[in-house]
């Protein structure tokens, strides 16, 4: 059952996962973020096999695995695995051995599948008690992005799981190519807000404080689930039907299911269990607000493939609309099939009259 009494999100350190295919500009974005005055207490975790190191002009002093940057940030190199690195960082922070960082950026390698990183935060109890996922930021190169989406399954998956998408290198790509890439990303993942980086610059506020950060912040959760400032699809629209035929990402579909009646927690959990057991490997991302009988507010759910975060109950709803709304981004997973599954499980779970 969801956590109830205390604000289980307050005080947890937000983690932003920065992903994108080779050459998409992740290091350039990190440099931009780290130069922002509001980011002077960030910790940055990079893979030691990353494309480019953090700009030397930022480096003040370094040890074998940790580098203190001249703007006050901490840069840490992954030498074992992410879980151990995050644990070590938090232990050193608590002991006063490193700066009292207030957020973490994790830069993946260009060929990385981001889902295992999400699983790290979802399954490790110690990490889950200290960190929370703020958002997944995916960079897509306007020059090579369309070809990468065609040829590289990793690139399509990176775009599919994103909460925020940044289109880079728009200044050296034909405007028609940028427009076509935007339309394609909208069809793949219309529930990720997008922006275009101009000469490598992006509004830092677009990438900060995206995910649920307090059980008392229902409006903030609405921003995470359905970002504003961007055209929204019609409720229940089956977006996969409009994906350009013949591309590798045509199998990736995003849709939102709305439910008028509240769930019992058992019926909702049963439906999710059946879905993950049958199609977990194709369930790239799930996030939503669920109206559960007996709960004071909506229950925040999010997961990737077979693994889900522990559910969290908010203090209340942000409006009078108390319908459950759940976003699904999957591979070869139709809206109709998921809707039918929930309907069938709900019927079976309903008490006999």
Short mmCIF file of C-alpha atoms in Angstrom, two decimals:
data_model
loop_
_atom_site.label_atom_id
_atom_site.label_comp_id
_atom_site.label_asym_id
_atom_site.label_seq_id
_atom_site.Cartn_x
_atom_site.Cartn_y
_atom_site.Cartn_z
CA UNK A 1 0.00 0.00 0.00
CA UNK A 2 1.13 3.59 -0.52
CA UNK A 3 2.98 5.39 2.24
CA UNK A 4 0.57 7.49 4.32
CA UNK A 5 1.53 9.46 7.41
CA UNK A 6 4.65 11.48 6.59
CA UNK A 7 5.88 13.32 3.54
CA UNK A 8 8.02 10.54 2.14
CA UNK A 9 9.39 12.71 -0.67
CA UNK A 10 10.48 15.76 1.34
CA UNK A 11 14.20 15.95 1.98
CA UNK A 12 15.18 13.39 -0.62
CA UNK A 13 17.91 14.48 -3.02
CA UNK A 14 16.63 14.87 -6.61
CA UNK A 15 18.43 12.85 -9.27
CA UNK A 16 18.37 13.91 -12.92
CA UNK A 17 19.40 11.32 -15.49
CA UNK A 18 20.94 12.87 -18.61
CA UNK A 19 20.96 10.52 -21.56
CA UNK A 20 21.22 10.75 -25.32
CA UNK A 21 23.02 9.04 -28.18
CA UNK A 22 26.70 9.53 -29.00
CA UNK A 23 27.46 13.11 -29.98
CA UNK A 24 24.13 14.52 -28.85
CA UNK A 25 25.75 17.10 -26.57
CA UNK A 26 25.36 15.75 -23.03
CA UNK A 27 28.65 17.19 -21.80
CA UNK A 28 27.84 20.59 -23.32
CA UNK A 29 24.52 20.56 -21.48
CA UNK A 30 26.24 19.65 -18.22
CA UNK A 31 28.64 22.57 -18.60
CA UNK A 32 25.67 24.89 -19.10
CA UNK A 33 23.92 23.51 -16.02
CA UNK A 34 26.99 23.77 -13.83
CA UNK A 35 27.54 27.42 -14.74
CA UNK A 36 24.09 28.35 -13.50
CA UNK A 37 24.25 30.09 -10.07
CA UNK A 38 21.45 27.87 -8.77
CA UNK A 39 23.48 24.75 -9.44
CA UNK A 40 26.50 25.52 -7.27
CA UNK A 41 25.78 22.63 -4.89
CA UNK A 42 25.20 19.89 -7.44
CA UNK A 43 26.96 16.54 -7.60
CA UNK A 44 27.66 15.19 -11.08
CA UNK A 45 28.26 11.52 -11.75
CA UNK A 46 29.85 10.65 -15.08
CA UNK A 47 30.99 7.38 -16.57
CA UNK A 48 34.77 7.24 -16.89
CA UNK A 49 34.28 6.05 -20.49
CA UNK A 50 32.22 9.13 -21.32
CA UNK A 51 32.76 10.95 -24.59
CA UNK A 52 34.38 14.09 -23.16
CA UNK A 53 35.49 14.98 -19.65
CA UNK A 54 34.08 17.95 -17.77
CA UNK A 55 35.72 21.10 -19.13
CA UNK A 56 39.14 21.58 -17.54
CA UNK A 57 38.40 25.24 -16.89
CA UNK A 58 35.94 24.21 -14.19
CA UNK A 59 38.35 21.94 -12.34
CA UNK A 60 39.76 23.24 -9.07
CA UNK A 61 41.17 20.10 -7.46
CA UNK A 62 40.72 16.40 -7.87
CA UNK A 63 41.28 13.02 -6.27
CA UNK A 64 41.22 9.59 -7.85
CA UNK A 65 37.45 9.45 -8.26
CA UNK A 66 36.10 12.83 -7.13
CA UNK A 67 36.75 16.28 -8.53
CA UNK A 68 35.85 19.56 -6.86
CA UNK A 69 34.79 22.05 -9.53
CA UNK A 70 35.60 25.72 -9.25
CA UNK A 71 31.91 26.67 -9.11
CA UNK A 72 31.45 24.58 -5.95
CA UNK A 73 30.02 21.48 -7.59
CA UNK A 74 31.30 17.96 -7.08
CA UNK A 75 32.13 15.68 -10.00
CA UNK A 76 32.35 11.97 -9.34
CA UNK A 77 33.51 9.23 -11.70
CA UNK A 78 31.75 5.86 -11.85
CA UNK A 79 34.46 3.27 -11.31
CA UNK A 80 32.39 0.38 -9.97
CA UNK A 81 28.63 0.73 -10.42
CA UNK A 82 26.14 3.51 -9.93
CA UNK A 83 24.69 2.05 -6.73
CA UNK A 84 28.04 2.03 -4.97
CA UNK A 85 28.86 5.52 -6.25
CA UNK A 86 25.58 6.98 -4.98
CA UNK A 87 26.00 5.25 -1.61
CA UNK A 88 29.58 6.50 -1.26
CA UNK A 89 28.54 10.04 -2.18
CA UNK A 90 25.77 10.15 0.40
CA UNK A 91 27.94 8.65 3.16
CA UNK A 92 30.69 11.21 2.47
CA UNK A 93 28.11 14.01 2.40
CA UNK A 94 26.70 12.97 5.78
CA UNK A 95 30.21 12.73 7.24
CA UNK A 96 31.11 16.19 5.92
CA UNK A 97 33.84 14.82 3.66
CA UNK A 98 32.31 16.34 0.51
CA UNK A 99 30.13 19.38 -0.15
CA UNK A 100 26.57 19.36 1.13
CA UNK A 101 25.19 18.80 -2.38
CA UNK A 102 21.49 19.35 -2.95
CA UNK A 103 20.95 17.47 -6.23
CA UNK A 104 22.63 14.87 -8.45
CA UNK A 105 23.09 14.72 -12.22
CA UNK A 106 23.95 11.35 -13.74
CA UNK A 107 25.37 11.40 -17.26
CA UNK A 108 25.12 8.08 -19.09
CA UNK A 109 27.26 6.97 -22.00
CA UNK A 110 25.79 7.45 -25.46
CA UNK A 111 25.07 3.76 -25.95
CA UNK A 112 23.53 3.23 -22.51
CA UNK A 113 20.07 1.86 -21.89
CA UNK A 114 18.62 4.27 -19.29
CA UNK A 115 16.19 1.76 -17.77
CA UNK A 116 18.76 -0.06 -15.55
CA UNK A 117 19.67 3.32 -14.03
CA UNK A 118 16.00 3.87 -13.22
CA UNK A 119 15.89 0.40 -11.66
CA UNK A 120 18.84 1.32 -9.43
CA UNK A 121 16.78 4.06 -7.79
CA UNK A 122 13.66 1.90 -7.65
CA UNK A 123 15.07 -1.26 -6.08
CA UNK A 124 17.83 -0.18 -3.68
CA UNK A 125 16.27 0.52 -0.28
CA UNK A 126 19.09 2.69 1.03
CA UNK A 127 19.19 4.79 -2.14
CA UNK A 128 15.41 5.06 -2.21
CA UNK A 129 15.45 6.48 1.31
CA UNK A 130 17.88 9.26 0.38
CA UNK A 131 17.35 9.97 -3.34
CA UNK A 132 14.37 10.46 -5.63
CA UNK A 133 14.17 10.51 -9.41
CA UNK A 134 13.46 14.05 -10.56
CA UNK A 135 13.43 13.45 -14.31
CA UNK A 136 14.99 11.77 -17.31
CA UNK A 137 16.44 14.29 -19.78
CA UNK A 138 17.16 12.95 -23.26
CA UNK A 139 19.20 14.89 -25.81
CA UNK A 140 18.52 14.31 -29.50
CA UNK A 141 20.87 15.63 -32.17
CA UNK A 142 18.97 17.48 -34.93
CA UNK A 143 21.64 16.55 -37.49
CA UNK A 144 21.88 12.81 -36.82
CA UNK A 145 18.88 12.18 -34.57
CA UNK A 146 16.49 10.84 -37.21
CA UNK A 147 19.10 8.39 -38.49
CA UNK A 148 19.93 7.28 -34.96
CA UNK A 149 16.25 6.65 -34.24
CA UNK A 150 16.10 4.55 -37.42
CA UNK A 151 19.24 2.51 -36.84
CA UNK A 152 19.87 2.40 -33.10
CA UNK A 153 17.30 0.86 -30.71
CA UNK A 154 19.10 2.53 -27.78
CA UNK A 155 18.39 5.99 -29.22
CA UNK A 156 14.68 5.24 -29.60
CA UNK A 157 14.50 3.87 -26.06
CA UNK A 158 16.27 6.93 -24.65
CA UNK A 159 13.64 9.17 -26.25
CA UNK A 160 10.78 6.94 -25.15
CA UNK A 161 11.56 7.04 -21.42
CA UNK A 162 12.23 10.80 -21.25
CA UNK A 163 10.38 13.34 -19.14
CA UNK A 164 12.19 16.17 -20.95
CA UNK A 165 13.65 16.15 -24.47
CA UNK A 166 16.27 18.67 -25.61
CA UNK A 167 16.88 18.94 -29.37
CA UNK A 168 20.50 19.98 -29.94
CA UNK A 169 22.51 21.25 -32.93
CA UNK A 170 19.45 22.98 -34.37
CA UNK A 171 21.71 25.84 -35.51
CA UNK A 172 23.52 23.58 -38.00
CA UNK A 173 20.56 21.48 -39.14
CA UNK A 174 18.07 22.45 -41.87
CA UNK A 175 14.87 23.89 -40.35
CA UNK A 176 12.82 21.24 -42.13
CA UNK A 177 14.88 18.49 -40.46
CA UNK A 178 14.33 20.05 -37.03
CA UNK A 179 10.58 20.27 -37.63
CA UNK A 180 10.42 16.68 -38.84
CA UNK A 181 12.39 15.47 -35.82
CA UNK A 182 10.08 17.37 -33.45
CA UNK A 183 7.02 15.79 -35.05
CA UNK A 184 8.54 12.35 -34.81
CA UNK A 185 9.44 12.75 -31.13
CA UNK A 186 5.91 14.01 -30.44
CA UNK A 187 4.53 10.84 -31.95
CA UNK A 188 6.89 8.60 -29.99
CA UNK A 189 6.56 10.30 -26.60
CA UNK A 190 4.05 13.12 -26.49
CA UNK A 191 4.21 13.15 -22.67
CA UNK A 192 7.75 14.53 -22.60
CA UNK A 193 8.04 18.32 -22.82
CA UNK A 194 10.51 19.38 -25.50
CA UNK A 195 12.76 22.36 -26.05
CA UNK A 196 15.32 23.33 -28.68
CA UNK A 197 18.80 24.24 -27.48
CA UNK A 198 20.07 27.35 -29.30
CA UNK A 199 23.85 27.30 -29.68
CA UNK A 200 23.99 24.83 -26.81
CA UNK A 201 21.97 27.06 -24.46
CA UNK A 202 18.84 25.84 -22.69
CA UNK A 203 16.69 27.29 -19.92
CA UNK A 204 17.87 25.59 -16.73
CA UNK A 205 14.39 25.92 -15.19
CA UNK A 206 13.08 23.57 -17.90
CA UNK A 207 15.21 20.77 -16.46
CA UNK A 208 14.88 21.47 -12.75
CA UNK A 209 12.26 20.35 -10.21
CA UNK A 210 10.27 18.29 -12.69
CA UNK A 211 9.29 15.21 -10.71
CA UNK A 212 7.22 14.80 -7.54
CA UNK A 213 9.11 16.44 -4.67
CA UNK A 214 6.47 16.61 -1.93
CA UNK A 215 3.24 14.82 -1.12
CA UNK A 216 1.75 18.30 -0.61
CA UNK A 217 2.59 19.52 -4.13
CA UNK A 218 -0.22 18.12 -6.31
CA UNK A 219 0.14 20.85 -8.93
CA UNK A 220 3.82 20.05 -9.30
CA UNK A 221 2.94 16.43 -9.97
CA UNK A 222 0.52 17.58 -12.69
CA UNK A 223 3.46 19.35 -14.36
CA UNK A 224 5.47 16.14 -14.30
CA UNK A 225 2.64 14.05 -15.71
CA UNK A 226 1.32 16.46 -18.35
CA UNK A 227 3.81 19.25 -19.08
CA UNK A 228 2.34 22.59 -20.10
CA UNK A 229 3.39 24.85 -22.94
CA UNK A 230 3.02 22.13 -25.52
CA UNK A 231 0.08 20.82 -27.50
CA UNK A 232 -1.51 17.87 -25.76
CA UNK A 233 -3.06 14.90 -27.53
CA UNK A 234 -6.74 14.25 -27.11
CA UNK A 235 -7.57 12.09 -24.12
CA UNK A 236 -7.09 8.47 -25.04
CA UNK A 237 -5.55 9.29 -28.42
CA UNK A 238 -3.70 6.32 -29.84
CA UNK A 239 -0.54 8.08 -30.92
CA UNK A 240 1.18 5.05 -32.41
CA UNK A 241 -1.15 5.08 -35.39
CA UNK A 242 0.47 8.29 -36.64
CA UNK A 243 4.09 7.16 -36.39
CA UNK A 244 5.81 7.10 -39.75
CA UNK A 245 5.73 3.60 -41.21
CA UNK A 246 8.98 1.78 -41.80
CA UNK A 247 11.01 3.26 -38.94
CA UNK A 248 12.36 1.26 -36.04
CA UNK A 249 10.61 3.47 -33.52
CA UNK A 250 7.22 2.86 -35.16
CA UNK A 251 6.69 0.12 -32.57
CA UNK A 252 6.94 2.66 -29.73
CA UNK A 253 3.58 4.08 -28.75
CA UNK A 254 2.49 6.45 -26.00
CA UNK A 255 -1.02 6.87 -24.65
CA UNK A 256 -2.87 7.87 -21.51
CA UNK A 257 -5.70 5.88 -19.96
CA UNK A 258 -8.35 7.66 -17.88
CA UNK A 259 -10.54 5.86 -15.35
CA UNK A 260 -13.75 7.32 -13.94
CA UNK A 261 -14.19 4.94 -11.01
CA UNK A 262 -11.72 4.65 -8.11
CA UNK A 263 -9.65 1.50 -7.87
CA UNK A 264 -9.21 -0.68 -4.86
CA UNK A 265 -5.49 -0.99 -4.28
CA UNK A 266 -5.71 -4.76 -4.79
CA UNK A 267 -7.43 -4.44 -8.17
CA UNK A 268 -4.94 -1.84 -9.44
CA UNK A 269 -1.94 -3.84 -8.20
CA UNK A 270 -3.34 -7.00 -9.80
CA UNK A 271 -3.72 -5.29 -13.17
CA UNK A 272 -0.15 -3.94 -13.03
CA UNK A 273 1.16 -7.35 -11.99
CA UNK A 274 -0.51 -9.06 -14.94
CA UNK A 275 0.71 -6.40 -17.36
CA UNK A 276 4.31 -6.56 -16.16
CA UNK A 277 4.36 -10.35 -16.10
CA UNK A 278 3.10 -10.56 -19.69
CA UNK A 279 4.71 -7.52 -21.30
CA UNK A 280 7.19 -6.10 -18.80
CA UNK A 281 10.12 -6.01 -21.21
CA UNK A 282 8.08 -3.84 -23.60
CA UNK A 283 6.73 -1.52 -20.90
CA UNK A 284 9.33 1.22 -21.28
CA UNK A 285 7.81 3.78 -18.92
CA UNK A 286 4.65 4.13 -16.82
CA UNK A 287 3.69 7.14 -14.72
CA UNK A 288 0.39 8.35 -13.40
CA UNK A 289 -2.00 9.44 -10.68
CA UNK A 290 -4.39 6.78 -9.41
CA UNK A 291 -7.59 7.34 -7.46
CA UNK A 292 -7.54 4.58 -4.82
CA UNK A 293 -10.47 3.98 -2.49
CA UNK A 294 -9.76 5.18 1.05
CA UNK A 295 -6.76 7.37 0.11
CA UNK A 296 -6.85 11.10 0.88
CA UNK A 297 -5.31 12.06 -2.46
CA UNK A 298 -4.05 10.53 -5.68
CA UNK A 299 -1.43 7.80 -5.55
CA UNK A 300 1.67 8.54 -7.63
CA UNK A 301 2.87 5.50 -9.57
CA UNK A 302 5.86 5.23 -11.87
CA UNK A 303 7.91 2.40 -13.22
CA UNK A 304 9.98 1.05 -16.07
CA UNK A 305 9.62 -2.46 -17.49
CA UNK A 306 9.11 -4.91 -14.58
CA UNK A 307 10.15 -2.55 -11.78
CA UNK A 308 8.05 0.14 -10.08
CA UNK A 309 8.84 2.77 -7.48
CA UNK A 310 7.04 2.36 -4.15
CA UNK A 311 3.71 4.19 -4.56
CA UNK A 312 3.26 7.51 -2.78
CA UNK A 313 -0.04 9.11 -1.69
CA UNK A 314 -0.37 12.88 -2.09
CA UNK A 315 -2.13 15.04 0.49
CA UNK A 316 -4.89 15.98 -1.95
CA UNK A 317 -5.92 16.51 -5.56
CA UNK A 318 -4.98 19.63 -7.49
CA UNK A 319 -8.50 20.05 -8.94
CA UNK A 320 -12.01 18.63 -8.81
CA UNK A 321 -11.08 16.10 -11.49
CA UNK A 322 -10.33 12.93 -9.49
CA UNK A 323 -10.11 10.53 -12.41
CA UNK A 324 -7.13 8.19 -12.51
CA UNK A 325 -4.77 9.03 -15.37
CA UNK A 326 -1.89 6.75 -16.32
CA UNK A 327 0.63 7.32 -19.11
CA UNK A 328 2.01 4.22 -20.83
CA UNK A 329 4.97 4.25 -23.21
CA UNK A 330 5.56 0.82 -24.66
CA UNK A 331 6.87 -1.18 -27.55
CA UNK A 332 4.25 -2.98 -29.67
CA UNK A 333 1.77 -2.29 -26.88
CA UNK A 334 -1.59 -0.98 -27.98
CA UNK A 335 -3.88 1.24 -25.97
CA UNK A 336 -6.79 -1.12 -26.59
CA UNK A 337 -4.99 -4.15 -25.16
CA UNK A 338 -3.98 -2.37 -21.94
CA UNK A 339 -7.44 -0.88 -21.55
CA UNK A 340 -9.01 -4.33 -21.97
CA UNK A 341 -6.65 -5.82 -19.40
CA UNK A 342 -7.56 -3.24 -16.77
CA UNK A 343 -11.25 -3.72 -17.53
CA UNK A 344 -10.98 -7.51 -17.22
CA UNK A 345 -9.03 -7.42 -13.97
CA UNK A 346 -11.44 -4.85 -12.57
CA UNK A 347 -14.41 -7.06 -13.42
CA UNK A 348 -12.81 -10.10 -11.83
CA UNK A 349 -11.86 -8.12 -8.73
CA UNK A 350 -15.33 -6.63 -8.27
CA UNK A 351 -17.29 -8.19 -5.38
CA UNK A 352 -20.24 -10.31 -6.39
CA UNK A 353 -23.65 -8.72 -5.79
#
